[in-house]
Amino acid sequence: MGKLIYSMITSLDGYVSDTDGDFGWGGPEEELHEFINEHGRSIGTYLYGRRMYDTMVYWETAHTVPDQAPFILEWARVWQAADKIVYSATLHEAVGERTRIERTFAPEAVRKLKAEADLDIAVAGPHLAAQAIRAGLVDEYHLFVRPAIVGGGNAFFPDDVRVDLALLDERRFSDGTVYLCYGVKDIA
């Protein structure tokens, strides 16, 4: 059985992009990227909304761009090896391999996917993740908190939920980023 992990880079004030949709302030340096690459090896499937997929599809062909750093090429290989499910009512055709389109997010289908998965599943993008959080599907939250305050934009967490968490792991990086891994507390 796989875990559903919500993982993204976020600003210190809790946004994955600013009010203009920019997330350039969050671009990881080599040390952080290599850590993300390592974590990516445990992911068998990525769940994306349309906008996040449009951002991430770059990795389908990143290896063809001249003079890429080895850690960039490694992430491209890791990303390409995983399955992708894109939830979109408007996307007609997926770019690249190992990608399928679903018209709507169906919590029961994700529960089944988790139950049958040999590897973990990652959800990315705050709007799709909010649906998974509200449905009680997210098992772990992986936050890469960057040393930036952006003042607004797309929030990492939805406003209207409460989830009790336990800190599972943490790490500081030389660029000031802090990795925080939280698991959902079993309240029995």
PDB file of C-alpha atoms in Angstrom:
ATOM      1  CA  MET A   1       0.000   0.000   0.000  1.00  0.00           C
ATOM      2  CA  GLY A   2       1.312   3.416  -0.934  1.00  0.00           C
ATOM      3  CA  LYS A   3       1.057   6.649   1.017  1.00  0.00           C
ATOM      4  CA  LEU A   4      -0.366   9.801  -0.518  1.00  0.00           C
ATOM      5  CA  ILE A   5       2.178  12.586  -0.014  1.00  0.00           C
ATOM      6  CA  TYR A   6       1.525  16.271  -0.562  1.00  0.00           C
ATOM      7  CA  SER A   7       4.886  17.823  -1.326  1.00  0.00           C
ATOM      8  CA  MET A   8       5.753  21.283  -2.606  1.00  0.00           C
ATOM      9  CA  ILE A   9       8.121  24.162  -2.157  1.00  0.00           C
ATOM     10  CA  THR A  10       6.490  26.931  -0.146  1.00  0.00           C
ATOM     11  CA  SER A  11       7.399  30.407   1.048  1.00  0.00           C
ATOM     12  CA  LEU A  12       7.862  31.092   4.738  1.00  0.00           C
ATOM     13  CA  ASP A  13       4.415  32.713   4.762  1.00  0.00           C
ATOM     14  CA  GLY A  14       2.841  29.602   3.255  1.00  0.00           C
ATOM     15  CA  TYR A  15       2.447  30.233  -0.481  1.00  0.00           C
ATOM     16  CA  VAL A  16       3.494  28.012  -3.385  1.00  0.00           C
ATOM     17  CA  SER A  17       3.268  30.944  -5.807  1.00  0.00           C
ATOM     18  CA  ASP A  18       2.823  34.666  -5.373  1.00  0.00           C
ATOM     19  CA  THR A  19      -0.131  36.844  -6.417  1.00  0.00           C
ATOM     20  CA  ASP A  20       1.181  36.944 -10.013  1.00  0.00           C
ATOM     21  CA  GLY A  21       1.512  33.134 -10.134  1.00  0.00           C
ATOM     22  CA  ASP A  22       5.312  33.391  -9.976  1.00  0.00           C
ATOM     23  CA  PHE A  23       7.272  30.747  -8.092  1.00  0.00           C
ATOM     24  CA  GLY A  24      10.772  31.623  -9.315  1.00  0.00           C
ATOM     25  CA  TRP A  25      11.718  32.555  -5.745  1.00  0.00           C
ATOM     26  CA  GLY A  26      11.344  28.856  -4.897  1.00  0.00           C
ATOM     27  CA  GLY A  27      13.762  27.368  -7.420  1.00  0.00           C
ATOM     28  CA  PRO A  28      15.891  24.818  -5.569  1.00  0.00           C
ATOM     29  CA  GLU A  29      19.675  24.941  -5.510  1.00  0.00           C
ATOM     30  CA  GLU A  30      21.709  21.792  -6.250  1.00  0.00           C
ATOM     31  CA  GLU A  31      21.798  20.461  -2.661  1.00  0.00           C
ATOM     32  CA  LEU A  32      18.028  20.751  -2.250  1.00  0.00           C
ATOM     33  CA  HIS A  33      17.359  19.436  -5.755  1.00  0.00           C
ATOM     34  CA  GLU A  34      19.416  16.319  -5.055  1.00  0.00           C
ATOM     35  CA  PHE A  35      17.399  15.747  -1.863  1.00  0.00           C
ATOM     36  CA  ILE A  36      14.153  16.117  -3.828  1.00  0.00           C
ATOM     37  CA  ASN A  37      15.527  13.722  -6.473  1.00  0.00           C
ATOM     38  CA  GLU A  38      16.180  11.112  -3.776  1.00  0.00           C
ATOM     39  CA  HIS A  39      12.669  11.460  -2.385  1.00  0.00           C
ATOM     40  CA  GLY A  40      11.242  11.243  -5.890  1.00  0.00           C
ATOM     41  CA  ARG A  41      12.563   7.720  -6.302  1.00  0.00           C
ATOM     42  CA  SER A  42       9.907   6.485  -3.852  1.00  0.00           C
ATOM     43  CA  ILE A  43       7.065   7.959  -5.940  1.00  0.00           C
ATOM     44  CA  GLY A  44       5.336   5.709  -8.448  1.00  0.00           C
ATOM     45  CA  THR A  45       2.536   8.100  -9.455  1.00  0.00           C
ATOM     46  CA  TYR A  46       2.082  11.866  -9.481  1.00  0.00           C
ATOM     47  CA  LEU A  47      -1.374  13.438  -9.278  1.00  0.00           C
ATOM     48  CA  TYR A  48      -1.610  16.845 -10.945  1.00  0.00           C
ATOM     49  CA  GLY A  49      -4.198  19.425 -11.800  1.00  0.00           C
ATOM     50  CA  ARG A  50      -3.981  21.065 -15.204  1.00  0.00           C
ATOM     51  CA  ARG A  51      -1.849  24.061 -14.192  1.00  0.00           C
ATOM     52  CA  MET A  52       0.660  22.011 -12.211  1.00  0.00           C
ATOM     53  CA  TYR A  53       0.934  19.512 -15.050  1.00  0.00           C
ATOM     54  CA  ASP A  54       1.545  22.353 -17.513  1.00  0.00           C
ATOM     55  CA  THR A  55       4.442  23.430 -15.270  1.00  0.00           C
ATOM     56  CA  MET A  56       5.862  19.951 -14.702  1.00  0.00           C
ATOM     57  CA  VAL A  57       5.597  18.642 -18.271  1.00  0.00           C
ATOM     58  CA  TYR A  58       8.871  20.470 -18.957  1.00  0.00           C
ATOM     59  CA  TRP A  59      10.594  17.461 -17.352  1.00  0.00           C
ATOM     60  CA  GLU A  60       9.350  15.222 -20.154  1.00  0.00           C
ATOM     61  CA  THR A  61      11.973  16.752 -22.466  1.00  0.00           C
ATOM     62  CA  ALA A  62      14.415  18.429 -20.047  1.00  0.00           C
ATOM     63  CA  HIS A  63      17.063  15.873 -20.908  1.00  0.00           C
ATOM     64  CA  THR A  64      17.169  17.221 -24.489  1.00  0.00           C
ATOM     65  CA  VAL A  65      18.195  20.724 -23.380  1.00  0.00           C
ATOM     66  CA  PRO A  66      21.961  21.186 -23.884  1.00  0.00           C
ATOM     67  CA  ASP A  67      24.325  21.579 -20.931  1.00  0.00           C
ATOM     68  CA  GLN A  68      21.921  20.524 -18.192  1.00  0.00           C
ATOM     69  CA  ALA A  69      23.492  19.914 -14.792  1.00  0.00           C
ATOM     70  CA  PRO A  70      23.626  16.248 -13.707  1.00  0.00           C
ATOM     71  CA  PHE A  71      21.125  16.818 -10.854  1.00  0.00           C
ATOM     72  CA  ILE A  72      18.661  18.308 -13.363  1.00  0.00           C
ATOM     73  CA  LEU A  73      19.066  15.320 -15.694  1.00  0.00           C
ATOM     74  CA  GLU A  74      18.572  12.982 -12.743  1.00  0.00           C
ATOM     75  CA  TRP A  75      15.281  14.650 -11.799  1.00  0.00           C
ATOM     76  CA  ALA A  76      14.122  14.369 -15.413  1.00  0.00           C
ATOM     77  CA  ARG A  77      14.823  10.601 -15.304  1.00  0.00           C
ATOM     78  CA  VAL A  78      13.059  10.202 -11.954  1.00  0.00           C
ATOM     79  CA  TRP A  79      10.016  12.175 -13.136  1.00  0.00           C
ATOM     80  CA  GLN A  80       9.810  10.391 -16.478  1.00  0.00           C
ATOM     81  CA  ALA A  81       9.883   6.967 -14.776  1.00  0.00           C
ATOM     82  CA  ALA A  82       6.734   7.706 -12.743  1.00  0.00           C
ATOM     83  CA  ASP A  83       3.124   7.536 -13.860  1.00  0.00           C
ATOM     84  CA  LYS A  84       1.181  10.781 -14.008  1.00  0.00           C
ATOM     85  CA  ILE A  85      -2.566  11.314 -13.614  1.00  0.00           C
ATOM     86  CA  VAL A  86      -3.780  14.750 -14.683  1.00  0.00           C
ATOM     87  CA  TYR A  87      -7.197  15.937 -13.503  1.00  0.00           C
ATOM     88  CA  SER A  88      -8.572  18.297 -16.117  1.00  0.00           C
ATOM     89  CA  ALA A  89     -11.880  18.961 -17.811  1.00  0.00           C
ATOM     90  CA  THR A  90     -10.151  20.898 -20.598  1.00  0.00           C
ATOM     91  CA  LEU A  91      -6.942  19.017 -21.423  1.00  0.00           C
ATOM     92  CA  HIS A  92      -7.590  16.800 -24.431  1.00  0.00           C
ATOM     93  CA  GLU A  93      -4.248  15.090 -24.814  1.00  0.00           C
ATOM     94  CA  ALA A  94      -1.348  14.437 -22.487  1.00  0.00           C
ATOM     95  CA  VAL A  95       2.194  15.210 -23.542  1.00  0.00           C
ATOM     96  CA  GLY A  96       4.644  12.388 -23.136  1.00  0.00           C
ATOM     97  CA  GLU A  97       4.496   8.884 -21.863  1.00  0.00           C
ATOM     98  CA  ARG A  98       3.070   7.355 -18.698  1.00  0.00           C
ATOM     99  CA  THR A  99       0.386  10.044 -18.419  1.00  0.00           C
ATOM    100  CA  ARG A 100      -3.375   9.715 -18.401  1.00  0.00           C
ATOM    101  CA  ILE A 101      -6.132  12.267 -18.053  1.00  0.00           C
ATOM    102  CA  GLU A 102      -9.061  12.018 -15.650  1.00  0.00           C
ATOM    103  CA  ARG A 103     -11.909  14.501 -15.965  1.00  0.00           C
ATOM    104  CA  THR A 104     -12.714  14.711 -12.249  1.00  0.00           C
ATOM    105  CA  PHE A 105     -11.005  13.967  -8.960  1.00  0.00           C
ATOM    106  CA  ALA A 106     -12.613  10.862  -7.463  1.00  0.00           C
ATOM    107  CA  PRO A 107     -11.572  10.141  -3.858  1.00  0.00           C
ATOM    108  CA  GLU A 108     -12.606   6.475  -4.065  1.00  0.00           C
ATOM    109  CA  ALA A 109     -10.411   5.955  -7.129  1.00  0.00           C
ATOM    110  CA  VAL A 110      -7.454   7.490  -5.255  1.00  0.00           C
ATOM    111  CA  ARG A 111      -8.143   5.248  -2.232  1.00  0.00           C
ATOM    112  CA  LYS A 112      -8.047   2.241  -4.561  1.00  0.00           C
ATOM    113  CA  LEU A 113      -4.856   3.519  -6.194  1.00  0.00           C
ATOM    114  CA  LYS A 114      -3.233   3.844  -2.756  1.00  0.00           C
ATOM    115  CA  ALA A 115      -4.345   0.355  -1.738  1.00  0.00           C
ATOM    116  CA  GLU A 116      -2.874  -1.193  -4.892  1.00  0.00           C
ATOM    117  CA  ALA A 117       0.321   0.880  -5.087  1.00  0.00           C
ATOM    118  CA  ASP A 118       3.760  -0.596  -4.517  1.00  0.00           C
ATOM    119  CA  LEU A 119       5.302   2.886  -4.354  1.00  0.00           C
ATOM    120  CA  ASP A 120       4.038   6.115  -2.828  1.00  0.00           C
ATOM    121  CA  ILE A 121       1.824   8.594  -4.651  1.00  0.00           C
ATOM    122  CA  ALA A 122       2.423  12.348  -4.684  1.00  0.00           C
ATOM    123  CA  VAL A 123      -0.144  15.065  -5.130  1.00  0.00           C
ATOM    124  CA  ALA A 124       1.147  18.463  -6.213  1.00  0.00           C
ATOM    125  CA  GLY A 125      -0.615  21.734  -6.675  1.00  0.00           C
ATOM    126  CA  PRO A 126      -2.542  23.425  -3.888  1.00  0.00           C
ATOM    127  CA  HIS A 127      -5.996  23.194  -5.471  1.00  0.00           C
ATOM    128  CA  LEU A 128      -5.876  19.460  -6.207  1.00  0.00           C
ATOM    129  CA  ALA A 129      -4.151  18.807  -2.872  1.00  0.00           C
ATOM    130  CA  ALA A 130      -6.985  20.667  -1.109  1.00  0.00           C
ATOM    131  CA  GLN A 131      -9.454  18.155  -2.541  1.00  0.00           C
ATOM    132  CA  ALA A 132      -7.302  15.259  -1.339  1.00  0.00           C
ATOM    133  CA  ILE A 133      -6.879  16.860   2.110  1.00  0.00           C
ATOM    134  CA  ARG A 134     -10.628  17.437   2.463  1.00  0.00           C
ATOM    135  CA  ALA A 135     -11.263  13.801   1.501  1.00  0.00           C
ATOM    136  CA  GLY A 136      -8.846  12.614   4.191  1.00  0.00           C
ATOM    137  CA  LEU A 137      -6.517  11.010   1.649  1.00  0.00           C
ATOM    138  CA  VAL A 138      -3.194  12.703   2.440  1.00  0.00           C
ATOM    139  CA  ASP A 139      -0.941  10.626   4.701  1.00  0.00           C
ATOM    140  CA  GLU A 140       2.125  12.885   4.783  1.00  0.00           C
ATOM    141  CA  TYR A 141       2.940  16.532   4.140  1.00  0.00           C
ATOM    142  CA  HIS A 142       6.420  17.374   2.821  1.00  0.00           C
ATOM    143  CA  LEU A 143       7.066  21.105   2.962  1.00  0.00           C
ATOM    144  CA  PHE A 144      10.207  22.675   1.548  1.00  0.00           C
ATOM    145  CA  VAL A 145      10.038  26.066   3.260  1.00  0.00           C
ATOM    146  CA  ARG A 146      12.099  28.634   1.353  1.00  0.00           C
ATOM    147  CA  PRO A 147      13.474  31.777   3.019  1.00  0.00           C
ATOM    148  CA  ALA A 148      11.103  34.160   1.248  1.00  0.00           C
ATOM    149  CA  ILE A 149       7.936  36.027   2.178  1.00  0.00           C
ATOM    150  CA  VAL A 150       5.768  36.631  -0.883  1.00  0.00           C
ATOM    151  CA  GLY A 151       2.749  38.278   0.765  1.00  0.00           C
ATOM    152  CA  GLY A 152      -0.050  36.320  -0.918  1.00  0.00           C
ATOM    153  CA  GLY A 153      -0.901  33.998  -3.767  1.00  0.00           C
ATOM    154  CA  ASN A 154      -1.732  30.304  -3.864  1.00  0.00           C
ATOM    155  CA  ALA A 155      -1.594  28.978  -0.315  1.00  0.00           C
ATOM    156  CA  PHE A 156       0.013  25.613   0.449  1.00  0.00           C
ATOM    157  CA  PHE A 157      -2.890  24.660   2.743  1.00  0.00           C
ATOM    158  CA  PRO A 158      -6.614  25.222   2.210  1.00  0.00           C
ATOM    159  CA  ASP A 159      -8.339  27.530   4.698  1.00  0.00           C
ATOM    160  CA  ASP A 160     -11.216  25.299   5.675  1.00  0.00           C
ATOM    161  CA  VAL A 161      -9.635  22.129   7.076  1.00  0.00           C
ATOM    162  CA  ARG A 162      -8.054  20.899  10.260  1.00  0.00           C
ATOM    163  CA  VAL A 163      -5.603  18.017  10.357  1.00  0.00           C
ATOM    164  CA  ASP A 164      -3.577  17.038  13.415  1.00  0.00           C
ATOM    165  CA  LEU A 165       0.003  16.212  12.483  1.00  0.00           C
ATOM    166  CA  ALA A 166       3.142  14.683  13.961  1.00  0.00           C
ATOM    167  CA  LEU A 167       6.625  15.761  12.903  1.00  0.00           C
ATOM    168  CA  LEU A 168       8.371  12.792  11.253  1.00  0.00           C
ATOM    169  CA  ASP A 169      11.511  14.379   9.815  1.00  0.00           C
ATOM    170  CA  GLU A 170      13.262  17.701   9.307  1.00  0.00           C
ATOM    171  CA  ARG A 171      16.384  18.995   7.607  1.00  0.00           C
ATOM    172  CA  ARG A 172      18.055  22.351   7.061  1.00  0.00           C
ATOM    173  CA  PHE A 173      19.834  23.231   3.821  1.00  0.00           C
ATOM    174  CA  SER A 174      22.711  25.636   3.297  1.00  0.00           C
ATOM    175  CA  ASP A 175      20.524  28.030   1.268  1.00  0.00           C
ATOM    176  CA  GLY A 176      18.168  28.510   4.228  1.00  0.00           C
ATOM    177  CA  THR A 177      15.473  26.076   3.079  1.00  0.00           C
ATOM    178  CA  VAL A 178      13.953  23.872   5.768  1.00  0.00           C
ATOM    179  CA  TYR A 179      12.393  20.502   4.930  1.00  0.00           C
ATOM    180  CA  LEU A 180       9.543  19.472   7.212  1.00  0.00           C
ATOM    181  CA  CYS A 181       7.830  16.093   6.978  1.00  0.00           C
ATOM    182  CA  TYR A 182       4.604  15.622   8.904  1.00  0.00           C
ATOM    183  CA  GLY A 183       2.400  12.555   9.162  1.00  0.00           C
ATOM    184  CA  VAL A 184      -1.274  12.587   9.945  1.00  0.00           C
ATOM    185  CA  LYS A 185      -1.845  11.740  13.600  1.00  0.00           C
ATOM    186  CA  ASP A 186      -3.966   8.694  14.220  1.00  0.00           C
ATOM    187  CA  ILE A 187      -6.603  10.032  16.570  1.00  0.00           C
ATOM    188  CA  ALA A 188      -8.228   7.048  18.168  1.00  0.00           C
TER     189      ALA A 188
END
